[in-house]
PDB file of N, CA and C in Angstrom:
ATOM      1  N   PRO A1107      61.198  26.508  21.180  1.00 55.00           N
ATOM      2  CA  PRO A1107      60.203  26.922  20.194  1.00 55.00           C
ATOM      3  C   PRO A1107      58.785  26.764  20.737  1.00 55.00           C
ATOM      4  N   LYS A1108      57.894  27.531  20.167  1.00 66.00           N
ATOM      5  CA  LYS A1108      56.495  27.490  20.605  1.00 66.00           C
ATOM      6  C   LYS A1108      55.858  26.131  20.304  1.00 66.00           C
ATOM      7  N   ASP A1109      56.203  25.535  19.180  1.00 72.00           N
ATOM      8  CA  ASP A1109      55.660  24.237  18.790  1.00 72.00           C
ATOM      9  C   ASP A1109      56.822  23.348  18.380  1.00 72.00           C
ATOM     10  N   ASP A1110      56.785  22.096  18.784  1.00 77.00           N
ATOM     11  CA  ASP A1110      57.880  21.179  18.467  1.00 77.00           C
ATOM     12  C   ASP A1110      57.793  20.617  17.052  1.00 77.00           C
ATOM     13  N   GLY A1111      56.792  20.978  16.309  1.00 88.00           N
ATOM     14  CA  GLY A1111      56.633  20.501  14.941  1.00 88.00           C
ATOM     15  C   GLY A1111      55.679  19.326  14.821  1.00 88.00           C
ATOM     16  N   ILE A1112      55.493  18.572  15.893  1.00 90.00           N
ATOM     17  CA  ILE A1112      54.612  17.406  15.839  1.00 90.00           C
ATOM     18  C   ILE A1112      53.174  17.843  15.570  1.00 90.00           C
ATOM     19  N   THR A1113      52.730  18.895  16.245  1.00 91.00           N
ATOM     20  CA  THR A1113      51.371  19.395  16.032  1.00 91.00           C
ATOM     21  C   THR A1113      51.187  19.856  14.596  1.00 91.00           C
ATOM     22  N   LEU A1114      52.188  20.543  14.065  1.00 91.00           N
ATOM     23  CA  LEU A1114      52.110  21.014  12.678  1.00 91.00           C
ATOM     24  C   LEU A1114      52.050  19.839  11.707  1.00 91.00           C
ATOM     25  N   LEU A1115      52.871  18.829  11.956  1.00 91.00           N
ATOM     26  CA  LEU A1115      52.871  17.648  11.096  1.00 91.00           C
ATOM     27  C   LEU A1115      51.541  16.902  11.192  1.00 91.00           C
ATOM     28  N   LEU A1116      51.010  16.781  12.390  1.00 92.00           N
ATOM     29  CA  LEU A1116      49.698  16.139  12.560  1.00 92.00           C
ATOM     30  C   LEU A1116      48.607  16.902  11.827  1.00 92.00           C
ATOM     31  N   ASP A1117      48.641  18.235  11.917  1.00 91.00           N
ATOM     32  CA  ASP A1117      47.645  19.049  11.209  1.00 91.00           C
ATOM     33  C   ASP A1117      47.691  18.785   9.706  1.00 91.00           C
ATOM     34  N   LEU A1118      48.886  18.563   9.181  1.00 91.00           N
ATOM     35  CA  LEU A1118      49.057  18.306   7.753  1.00 91.00           C
ATOM     36  C   LEU A1118      48.598  16.895   7.369  1.00 91.00           C
ATOM     37  N   LEU A1119      48.952  15.912   8.194  1.00 92.00           N
ATOM     38  CA  LEU A1119      48.703  14.514   7.832  1.00 92.00           C
ATOM     39  C   LEU A1119      47.337  13.974   8.255  1.00 92.00           C
ATOM     40  N   GLU A1120      46.725  14.541   9.288  1.00 90.00           N
ATOM     41  CA  GLU A1120      45.442  14.006   9.785  1.00 90.00           C
ATOM     42  C   GLU A1120      44.369  13.875   8.708  1.00 90.00           C
ATOM     43  N   PRO A1121      44.196  14.858   7.822  1.00 90.00           N
ATOM     44  CA  PRO A1121      43.174  14.688   6.783  1.00 90.00           C
ATOM     45  C   PRO A1121      43.461  13.509   5.843  1.00 90.00           C
ATOM     46  N   LEU A1122      44.710  13.089   5.770  1.00 86.00           N
ATOM     47  CA  LEU A1122      45.081  11.972   4.900  1.00 86.00           C
ATOM     48  C   LEU A1122      45.054  10.636   5.629  1.00 86.00           C
ATOM     49  N   SER A1123      44.862  10.680   6.938  1.00 86.00           N
ATOM     50  CA  SER A1123      44.968   9.491   7.778  1.00 86.00           C
ATOM     51  C   SER A1123      43.645   8.744   7.879  1.00 86.00           C
ATOM     52  N   ILE A1124      43.169   8.277   6.757  1.00 84.00           N
ATOM     53  CA  ILE A1124      41.964   7.450   6.765  1.00 84.00           C
ATOM     54  C   ILE A1124      42.395   5.991   6.856  1.00 84.00           C
ATOM     55  N   ARG A1125      41.489   5.142   7.272  1.00 82.00           N
ATOM     56  CA  ARG A1125      41.831   3.723   7.418  1.00 82.00           C
ATOM     57  C   ARG A1125      42.381   3.180   6.097  1.00 82.00           C
ATOM     58  N   GLY A1126      43.527   2.551   6.192  1.00 84.00           N
ATOM     59  CA  GLY A1126      44.142   1.958   5.016  1.00 84.00           C
ATOM     60  C   GLY A1126      45.066   2.888   4.254  1.00 84.00           C
ATOM     61  N   SER A1127      45.235   4.129   4.726  1.00 92.00           N
ATOM     62  CA  SER A1127      46.152   5.036   4.027  1.00 92.00           C
ATOM     63  C   SER A1127      47.591   4.664   4.365  1.00 92.00           C
ATOM     64  N   ARG A1128      48.484   4.971   3.440  1.00 93.00           N
ATOM     65  CA  ARG A1128      49.893   4.639   3.627  1.00 93.00           C
ATOM     66  C   ARG A1128      50.741   5.872   3.374  1.00 93.00           C
ATOM     67  N   LEU A1129      51.816   5.996   4.136  1.00 93.00           N
ATOM     68  CA  LEU A1129      52.766   7.084   3.979  1.00 93.00           C
ATOM     69  C   LEU A1129      54.127   6.475   3.719  1.00 93.00           C
ATOM     70  N   GLY A1130      54.710   6.805   2.564  1.00 94.00           N
ATOM     71  CA  GLY A1130      56.021   6.291   2.217  1.00 94.00           C
ATOM     72  C   GLY A1130      57.114   7.097   2.893  1.00 94.00           C
ATOM     73  N   ILE A1131      58.005   6.400   3.569  1.00 93.00           N
ATOM     74  CA  ILE A1131      59.139   7.034   4.235  1.00 93.00           C
ATOM     75  C   ILE A1131      60.405   6.235   3.944  1.00 93.00           C
ATOM     76  N   MET A1132      61.540   6.857   4.186  1.00 93.00           N
ATOM     77  CA  MET A1132      62.802   6.138   4.036  1.00 93.00           C
ATOM     78  C   MET A1132      63.003   5.263   5.268  1.00 93.00           C
ATOM     79  N   LYS A1133      63.203   3.967   5.041  1.00 93.00           N
ATOM     80  CA  LYS A1133      63.427   3.022   6.133  1.00 93.00           C
ATOM     81  C   LYS A1133      64.722   2.241   5.934  1.00 93.00           C
ATOM     82  N   GLY A1134      65.595   2.742   5.067  1.00 87.00           N
ATOM     83  CA  GLY A1134      66.844   2.041   4.801  1.00 87.00           C
ATOM     84  C   GLY A1134      67.747   1.984   6.019  1.00 87.00           C
ATOM     85  N   HIS A1135      68.785   1.153   5.936  1.00 88.00           N
ATOM     86  CA  HIS A1135      69.676   0.969   7.086  1.00 88.00           C
ATOM     87  C   HIS A1135      70.425   2.245   7.462  1.00 88.00           C
ATOM     88  N   GLU A1136      70.534   3.186   6.531  1.00 86.00           N
ATOM     89  CA  GLU A1136      71.218   4.445   6.822  1.00 86.00           C
ATOM     90  C   GLU A1136      70.271   5.505   7.384  1.00 86.00           C
ATOM     91  N   THR A1137      69.009   5.172   7.542  1.00 89.00           N
ATOM     92  CA  THR A1137      68.002   6.121   8.005  1.00 89.00           C
ATOM     93  C   THR A1137      67.893   6.072   9.526  1.00 89.00           C
ATOM     94  N   SER A1138      67.811   7.245  10.142  1.00 88.00           N
ATOM     95  CA  SER A1138      67.589   7.308  11.586  1.00 88.00           C
ATOM     96  C   SER A1138      66.334   8.131  11.860  1.00 88.00           C
ATOM     97  N   LEU A1139      65.693   7.862  12.973  1.00 86.00           N
ATOM     98  CA  LEU A1139      64.436   8.516  13.314  1.00 86.00           C
ATOM     99  C   LEU A1139      64.639   9.984  13.649  1.00 86.00           C
ATOM    100  N   ARG A1140      65.647  10.307  14.415  1.00 88.00           N
ATOM    101  CA  ARG A1140      66.019  11.675  14.771  1.00 88.00           C
ATOM    102  C   ARG A1140      64.886  12.471  15.407  1.00 88.00           C
ATOM    103  N   MET A1141      64.109  11.803  16.242  1.00 88.00           N
ATOM    104  CA  MET A1141      63.105  12.492  17.057  1.00 88.00           C
ATOM    105  C   MET A1141      62.945  11.693  18.340  1.00 88.00           C
ATOM    106  N   PRO A1142      62.574  12.362  19.419  1.00 89.00           N
ATOM    107  CA  PRO A1142      62.355  11.627  20.669  1.00 89.00           C
ATOM    108  C   PRO A1142      61.244  10.585  20.512  1.00 89.00           C
ATOM    109  N   LEU A1143      61.393   9.484  21.214  1.00 92.00           N
ATOM    110  CA  LEU A1143      60.413   8.405  21.138  1.00 92.00           C
ATOM    111  C   LEU A1143      59.017   8.891  21.513  1.00 92.00           C
ATOM    112  N   GLY A1144      58.923   9.760  22.504  1.00 90.00           N
ATOM    113  CA  GLY A1144      57.620  10.304  22.904  1.00 90.00           C
ATOM    114  C   GLY A1144      56.948  11.067  21.779  1.00 90.00           C
ATOM    115  N   ASP A1145      57.735  11.817  20.994  1.00 90.00           N
ATOM    116  CA  ASP A1145      57.179  12.539  19.850  1.00 90.00           C
ATOM    117  C   ASP A1145      56.682  11.563  18.790  1.00 90.00           C
ATOM    118  N   TYR A1146      57.458  10.506  18.541  1.00 91.00           N
ATOM    119  CA  TYR A1146      57.047   9.493  17.568  1.00 91.00           C
ATOM    120  C   TYR A1146      55.733   8.840  18.009  1.00 91.00           C
ATOM    121  N   GLU A1147      55.641   8.508  19.297  1.00 93.00           N
ATOM    122  CA  GLU A1147      54.416   7.888  19.807  1.00 93.00           C
ATOM    123  C   GLU A1147      53.225   8.837  19.679  1.00 93.00           C
ATOM    124  N   SER A1148      53.442  10.129  19.962  1.00 91.00           N
ATOM    125  CA  SER A1148      52.362  11.118  19.804  1.00 91.00           C
ATOM    126  C   SER A1148      51.928  11.219  18.352  1.00 91.00           C
ATOM    127  N   LEU A1149      52.899  11.224  17.466  1.00 91.00           N
ATOM    128  CA  LEU A1149      52.612  11.317  16.039  1.00 91.00           C
ATOM    129  C   LEU A1149      51.796  10.118  15.577  1.00 91.00           C
ATOM    130  N   MET A1150      52.244   8.925  15.921  1.00 92.00           N
ATOM    131  CA  MET A1150      51.556   7.725  15.458  1.00 92.00           C
ATOM    132  C   MET A1150      50.182   7.562  16.111  1.00 92.00           C
ATOM    133  N   SER A1151      50.033   7.974  17.362  1.00 93.00           N
ATOM    134  CA  SER A1151      48.711   7.866  17.994  1.00 93.00           C
ATOM    135  C   SER A1151      47.734   8.860  17.380  1.00 93.00           C
ATOM    136  N   GLY A1152      48.246   9.934  16.798  1.00 91.00           N
ATOM    137  CA  GLY A1152      47.393  10.905  16.126  1.00 91.00           C
ATOM    138  C   GLY A1152      47.040  10.517  14.702  1.00 91.00           C
ATOM    139  N   LEU A1153      47.661   9.440  14.204  1.00 92.00           N
ATOM    140  CA  LEU A1153      47.418   8.972  12.833  1.00 92.00           C
ATOM    141  C   LEU A1153      47.062   7.483  12.853  1.00 92.00           C
ATOM    142  N   PRO A1154      45.982   7.105  13.533  1.00 90.00           N
ATOM    143  CA  PRO A1154      45.688   5.684  13.727  1.00 90.00           C
ATOM    144  C   PRO A1154      45.399   4.908  12.449  1.00 90.00           C
ATOM    145  N   GLY A1155      44.937   5.554  11.407  1.00 87.00           N
ATOM    146  CA  GLY A1155      44.604   4.829  10.187  1.00 87.00           C
ATOM    147  C   GLY A1155      45.742   4.747   9.190  1.00 87.00           C
ATOM    148  N   MET A1156      46.880   5.342   9.512  1.00 92.00           N
ATOM    149  CA  MET A1156      47.969   5.437   8.544  1.00 92.00           C
ATOM    150  C   MET A1156      49.053   4.399   8.820  1.00 92.00           C
ATOM    151  N   GLU A1157      49.500   3.756   7.749  1.00 92.00           N
ATOM    152  CA  GLU A1157      50.587   2.784   7.823  1.00 92.00           C
ATOM    153  C   GLU A1157      51.831   3.409   7.200  1.00 92.00           C
ATOM    154  N   LEU A1158      52.971   3.279   7.873  1.00 92.00           N
ATOM    155  CA  LEU A1158      54.236   3.745   7.314  1.00 92.00           C
ATOM    156  C   LEU A1158      54.839   2.614   6.493  1.00 92.00           C
ATOM    157  N   VAL A1159      55.154   2.901   5.234  1.00 96.00           N
ATOM    158  CA  VAL A1159      55.717   1.879   4.352  1.00 96.00           C
ATOM    159  C   VAL A1159      57.074   2.336   3.834  1.00 96.00           C
ATOM    160  N   ASP A1160      57.906   1.371   3.494  1.00 96.00           N
ATOM    161  CA  ASP A1160      59.253   1.667   3.020  1.00 96.00           C
ATOM    162  C   ASP A1160      59.214   2.164   1.577  1.00 96.00           C
ATOM    163  N   ALA A1161      59.606   3.410   1.387  1.00 96.00           N
ATOM    164  CA  ALA A1161      59.686   4.009   0.054  1.00 96.00           C
ATOM    165  C   ALA A1161      61.114   4.471  -0.225  1.00 96.00           C
ATOM    166  N   THR A1162      62.080   3.806   0.405  1.00 94.00           N
ATOM    167  CA  THR A1162      63.480   4.212   0.290  1.00 94.00           C
ATOM    168  C   THR A1162      63.922   4.302  -1.164  1.00 94.00           C
ATOM    169  N   ASP A1163      63.655   3.276  -1.956  1.00 94.00           N
ATOM    170  CA  ASP A1163      64.119   3.270  -3.349  1.00 94.00           C
ATOM    171  C   ASP A1163      63.505   4.406  -4.158  1.00 94.00           C
ATOM    172  N   ILE A1164      62.215   4.632  -3.996  1.00 95.00           N
ATOM    173  CA  ILE A1164      61.539   5.706  -4.733  1.00 95.00           C
ATOM    174  C   ILE A1164      62.089   7.064  -4.320  1.00 95.00           C
ATOM    175  N   LEU A1165      62.173   7.300  -3.009  1.00 94.00           N
ATOM    176  CA  LEU A1165      62.647   8.596  -2.523  1.00 94.00           C
ATOM    177  C   LEU A1165      64.110   8.837  -2.884  1.00 94.00           C
ATOM    178  N   ARG A1166      64.922   7.795  -2.819  1.00 92.00           N
ATOM    179  CA  ARG A1166      66.337   7.940  -3.184  1.00 92.00           C
ATOM    180  C   ARG A1166      66.462   8.326  -4.661  1.00 92.00           C
ATOM    181  N   SER A1167      65.681   7.703  -5.524  1.00 95.00           N
ATOM    182  CA  SER A1167      65.762   8.037  -6.951  1.00 95.00           C
ATOM    183  C   SER A1167      65.266   9.455  -7.212  1.00 95.00           C
ATOM    184  N   LEU A1168      64.248   9.905  -6.477  1.00 94.00           N
ATOM    185  CA  LEU A1168      63.766  11.278  -6.636  1.00 94.00           C
ATOM    186  C   LEU A1168      64.805  12.295  -6.173  1.00 94.00           C
ATOM    187  N   ARG A1169      65.529  11.968  -5.106  1.00 91.00           N
ATOM    188  CA  ARG A1169      66.539  12.889  -4.587  1.00 91.00           C
ATOM    189  C   ARG A1169      67.742  13.001  -5.515  1.00 91.00           C
ATOM    190  N   MET A1170      67.926  12.033  -6.401  1.00 94.00           N
ATOM    191  CA  MET A1170      69.052  12.079  -7.337  1.00 94.00           C
ATOM    192  C   MET A1170      68.831  13.105  -8.443  1.00 94.00           C
ATOM    193  N   VAL A1171      67.595  13.463  -8.708  1.00 95.00           N
ATOM    194  CA  VAL A1171      67.276  14.450  -9.740  1.00 95.00           C
ATOM    195  C   VAL A1171      67.518  15.834  -9.153  1.00 95.00           C
ATOM    196  N   LYS A1172      68.350  16.622  -9.830  1.00 96.00           N
ATOM    197  CA  LYS A1172      68.734  17.947  -9.329  1.00 96.00           C
ATOM    198  C   LYS A1172      68.215  19.042 -10.253  1.00 96.00           C
ATOM    199  N   SER A1173      67.815  20.144  -9.638  1.00 96.00           N
ATOM    200  CA  SER A1173      67.396  21.318 -10.406  1.00 96.00           C
ATOM    201  C   SER A1173      68.642  22.051 -10.903  1.00 96.00           C
ATOM    202  N   GLU A1174      68.445  22.987 -11.813  1.00 97.00           N
ATOM    203  CA  GLU A1174      69.573  23.795 -12.300  1.00 97.00           C
ATOM    204  C   GLU A1174      70.250  24.523 -11.144  1.00 97.00           C
ATOM    205  N   ALA A1175      69.453  25.062 -10.227  1.00 97.00           N
ATOM    206  CA  ALA A1175      70.017  25.787  -9.080  1.00 97.00           C
ATOM    207  C   ALA A1175      70.877  24.863  -8.216  1.00 97.00           C
ATOM    208  N   GLU A1176      70.416  23.631  -7.998  1.00 96.00           N
ATOM    209  CA  GLU A1176      71.197  22.680  -7.204  1.00 96.00           C
ATOM    210  C   GLU A1176      72.494  22.313  -7.914  1.00 96.00           C
ATOM    211  N   ILE A1177      72.419  22.113  -9.228  1.00 96.00           N
ATOM    212  CA  ILE A1177      73.615  21.772 -10.000  1.00 96.00           C
ATOM    213  C   ILE A1177      74.624  22.907  -9.941  1.00 96.00           C
ATOM    214  N   GLU A1178      74.156  24.141 -10.058  1.00 97.00           N
ATOM    215  CA  GLU A1178      75.054  25.295  -9.974  1.00 97.00           C
ATOM    216  C   GLU A1178      75.721  25.376  -8.604  1.00 97.00           C
ATOM    217  N   LYS A1179      74.974  25.135  -7.542  1.00 97.00           N
ATOM    218  CA  LYS A1179      75.548  25.179  -6.196  1.00 97.00           C
ATOM    219  C   LYS A1179      76.573  24.069  -5.998  1.00 97.00           C
ATOM    220  N   ILE A1180      76.270  22.875  -6.481  1.00 96.00           N
ATOM    221  CA  ILE A1180      77.213  21.762  -6.374  1.00 96.00           C
ATOM    222  C   ILE A1180      78.484  22.084  -7.147  1.00 96.00           C
ATOM    223  N   SER A1181      78.334  22.624  -8.340  1.00 96.00           N
ATOM    224  CA  SER A1181      79.490  23.005  -9.153  1.00 96.00           C
ATOM    225  C   SER A1181      80.327  24.066  -8.443  1.00 96.00           C
ATOM    226  N   HIS A1182      79.667  25.049  -7.855  1.00 97.00           N
ATOM    227  CA  HIS A1182      80.367  26.116  -7.132  1.00 97.00           C
ATOM    228  C   HIS A1182      81.170  25.544  -5.961  1.00 97.00           C
ATOM    229  N   ILE A1183      80.563  24.660  -5.195  1.00 96.00           N
ATOM    230  CA  ILE A1183      81.246  24.042  -4.054  1.00 96.00           C
ATOM    231  C   ILE A1183      82.419  23.192  -4.523  1.00 96.00           C
ATOM    232  N   CYS A1184      82.252  22.477  -5.624  1.00 96.00           N
ATOM    233  CA  CYS A1184      83.350  21.666  -6.159  1.00 96.00           C
ATOM    234  C   CYS A1184      84.512  22.553  -6.593  1.00 96.00           C
ATOM    235  N   ASN A1185      84.206  23.697  -7.187  1.00 95.00           N
ATOM    236  CA  ASN A1185      85.264  24.630  -7.584  1.00 95.00           C
ATOM    237  C   ASN A1185      86.010  25.163  -6.369  1.00 95.00           C
ATOM    238  N   ILE A1186      85.304  25.430  -5.298  1.00 96.00           N
ATOM    239  CA  ILE A1186      85.949  25.908  -4.073  1.00 96.00           C
ATOM    240  C   ILE A1186      86.853  24.823  -3.495  1.00 96.00           C
ATOM    241  N   ALA A1187      86.365  23.587  -3.506  1.00 94.00           N
ATOM    242  CA  ALA A1187      87.102  22.486  -2.890  1.00 94.00           C
ATOM    243  C   ALA A1187      88.299  22.018  -3.709  1.00 94.00           C
ATOM    244  N   SER A1188      88.312  22.328  -5.006  1.00 88.00           N
ATOM    245  CA  SER A1188      89.420  21.815  -5.832  1.00 88.00           C
ATOM    246  C   SER A1188      90.540  22.812  -5.995  1.00 88.00           C
TER     247      SER A1188
END
């Protein structure tokens, strides 16, 4: 790909990266980074004022809420599987 996504993510987050800003991410034991270490280092060096904080519980509860479209798709898949 033309861009690995790190530049795009930095473009999005840099305006929010003021000293003392925090970004909630999932840090639970089931969470994996899934990016090369060099990319992570580039990302964090581009966001010097931002702290990553554990928002696993909040994000997990938000992901449990499903839209009508998601419920219909889940129901459809369950019908196929049963």
